[in-house]
PDB file of C-alpha atoms in Angstrom:
ATOM      1  CA  MET A   1      73.449  83.337  87.799  1.00  0.00           C
ATOM      2  CA  THR A   2      75.612  82.230  85.021  1.00  0.00           C
ATOM      3  CA  ASP A   3      77.882  84.650  83.072  1.00  0.00           C
ATOM      4  CA  GLU A   4      75.412  84.439  80.217  1.00  0.00           C
ATOM      5  CA  ASN A   5      72.453  84.990  82.418  1.00  0.00           C
ATOM      6  CA  LEU A   6      74.212  88.160  83.959  1.00  0.00           C
ATOM      7  CA  THR A   7      74.994  89.473  80.452  1.00  0.00           C
ATOM      8  CA  LYS A   8      71.269  89.147  79.528  1.00  0.00           C
ATOM      9  CA  TRP A   9      70.124  90.731  82.686  1.00  0.00           C
ATOM     10  CA  LEU A  10      72.484  93.711  81.935  1.00  0.00           C
ATOM     11  CA  ASP A  11      71.278  93.869  78.345  1.00  0.00           C
ATOM     12  CA  ASP A  12      67.569  93.765  79.600  1.00  0.00           C
ATOM     13  CA  LEU A  13      68.208  96.666  81.969  1.00  0.00           C
ATOM     14  CA  GLU A  14      69.830  98.668  79.297  1.00  0.00           C
ATOM     15  CA  ALA A  15      67.020  97.693  76.908  1.00  0.00           C
ATOM     16  CA  ASP A  16      64.677  99.307  79.522  1.00  0.00           C
ATOM     17  CA  GLY A  17      66.447 102.490  79.210  1.00  0.00           C
ATOM     18  CA  ARG A  18      68.260 102.109  82.548  1.00  0.00           C
ATOM     19  CA  THR A  19      71.723 103.266  83.082  1.00  0.00           C
ATOM     20  CA  MET A  20      71.957 102.478  86.874  1.00  0.00           C
ATOM     21  CA  ALA A  21      71.059  99.568  89.113  1.00  0.00           C
ATOM     22  CA  ASP A  22      70.424 100.010  92.880  1.00  0.00           C
ATOM     23  CA  VAL A  23      71.937  97.581  95.688  1.00  0.00           C
ATOM     24  CA  THR A  24      68.856  95.591  96.002  1.00  0.00           C
ATOM     25  CA  THR A  25      68.709  94.937  92.099  1.00  0.00           C
ATOM     26  CA  VAL A  26      72.408  93.936  91.952  1.00  0.00           C
ATOM     27  CA  GLU A  27      72.115  91.851  95.156  1.00  0.00           C
ATOM     28  CA  SER A  28      69.265  89.763  93.865  1.00  0.00           C
ATOM     29  CA  ALA A  29      70.441  89.280  90.218  1.00  0.00           C
ATOM     30  CA  MET A  30      74.009  88.600  91.153  1.00  0.00           C
ATOM     31  CA  GLY A  31      73.707  86.715  94.559  1.00  0.00           C
ATOM     32  CA  ILE A  32      75.985  88.802  96.316  1.00  0.00           C
ATOM     33  CA  PRO A  33      74.836  89.829  99.727  1.00  0.00           C
ATOM     34  CA  ARG A  34      74.276  93.526 100.396  1.00  0.00           C
ATOM     35  CA  ALA A  35      76.697  93.413 103.237  1.00  0.00           C
ATOM     36  CA  ARG A  36      79.386  92.234 100.946  1.00  0.00           C
ATOM     37  CA  LEU A  37      78.411  95.060  98.377  1.00  0.00           C
ATOM     38  CA  TYR A  38      78.891  97.654 100.960  1.00  0.00           C
ATOM     39  CA  GLU A  39      81.950  96.075 102.296  1.00  0.00           C
ATOM     40  CA  TRP A  40      83.592  96.182  98.971  1.00  0.00           C
ATOM     41  CA  ARG A  41      82.412  99.678  98.585  1.00  0.00           C
ATOM     42  CA  ALA A  42      84.206 100.754 101.635  1.00  0.00           C
ATOM     43  CA  LEU A  43      87.366  98.880 100.695  1.00  0.00           C
ATOM     44  CA  ASP A  44      87.250 100.363  97.139  1.00  0.00           C
ATOM     45  CA  ARG A  45      86.815  96.967  95.618  1.00  0.00           C
ATOM     46  CA  GLY A  46      84.212  95.250  93.330  1.00  0.00           C
ATOM     47  CA  PRO A  47      82.169  97.052  90.800  1.00  0.00           C
ATOM     48  CA  LEU A  48      82.210 100.928  90.674  1.00  0.00           C
ATOM     49  CA  SER A  49      79.435 102.400  92.710  1.00  0.00           C
ATOM     50  CA  ILE A  50      78.282 105.845  93.264  1.00  0.00           C
ATOM     51  CA  ARG A  51      75.835 107.684  95.673  1.00  0.00           C
ATOM     52  CA  LEU A  52      72.928 109.462  93.860  1.00  0.00           C
ATOM     53  CA  GLY A  53      70.081 110.915  95.856  1.00  0.00           C
ATOM     54  CA  GLY A  54      71.360 109.359  99.074  1.00  0.00           C
ATOM     55  CA  LYS A  55      71.273 105.847  97.536  1.00  0.00           C
ATOM     56  CA  VAL A  56      74.194 103.633  96.205  1.00  0.00           C
ATOM     57  CA  GLN A  57      73.932 103.040  92.494  1.00  0.00           C
ATOM     58  CA  TYR A  58      76.008 100.868  90.146  1.00  0.00           C
ATOM     59  CA  PRO A  59      76.412 102.245  86.340  1.00  0.00           C
ATOM     60  CA  ILE A  60      75.163  99.270  84.147  1.00  0.00           C
ATOM     61  CA  ALA A  61      78.378  99.769  82.071  1.00  0.00           C
ATOM     62  CA  ALA A  62      80.673  99.451  85.259  1.00  0.00           C
ATOM     63  CA  LEU A  63      78.890  96.317  86.268  1.00  0.00           C
ATOM     64  CA  ARG A  64      79.493  94.750  82.730  1.00  0.00           C
ATOM     65  CA  LYS A  65      83.054  95.826  82.815  1.00  0.00           C
ATOM     66  CA  TRP A  66      83.679  94.472  86.360  1.00  0.00           C
ATOM     67  CA  LEU A  67      82.034  91.144  85.237  1.00  0.00           C
ATOM     68  CA  LEU A  68      84.143  90.758  82.168  1.00  0.00           C
ATOM     69  CA  GLU A  69      87.237  91.530  84.081  1.00  0.00           C
ATOM     70  CA  SER A  70      86.464  89.199  86.909  1.00  0.00           C
ATOM     71  CA  ALA A  71      85.861  86.339  84.466  1.00  0.00           C
ATOM     72  CA  GLU A  72      89.062  87.002  82.707  1.00  0.00           C
ATOM     73  CA  ARG A  73      90.988  86.840  86.089  1.00  0.00           C
ATOM     74  CA  SER A  74      89.462  83.872  87.254  1.00  0.00           C
ATOM     75  CA  SER A  75      89.583  81.808  83.929  1.00  0.00           C
ATOM     76  CA  ARG A  76      92.733  79.885  84.328  1.00  0.00           C
ATOM     77  CA  GLY A  77      94.338  82.423  86.513  1.00  0.00           C
ATOM     78  CA  GLY A  78      93.701  85.191  84.036  1.00  0.00           C
ATOM     79  CA  VAL A  79      95.806  83.340  81.242  1.00  0.00           C
ATOM     80  CA  THR A  80      94.013  83.377  77.843  1.00  0.00           C
TER      81      THR A  80
END
């Protein structure tokens, strides 16, 4: 999914009144394998995640922030 599509996906989630996305939603929309998301969580890397009701959830605002920061770091080595 392109950055533009990811931004639209996040906008759509927020428009639906959602503030959190579960692992399955993040995995399918972003194309990041579930195992990688859990690995990042264990290593305290990747987007902020929290456990609510026994399930890992990603705050939409944290996903948006992480995507923007990742894009900045990867674009020409973070030089703007």
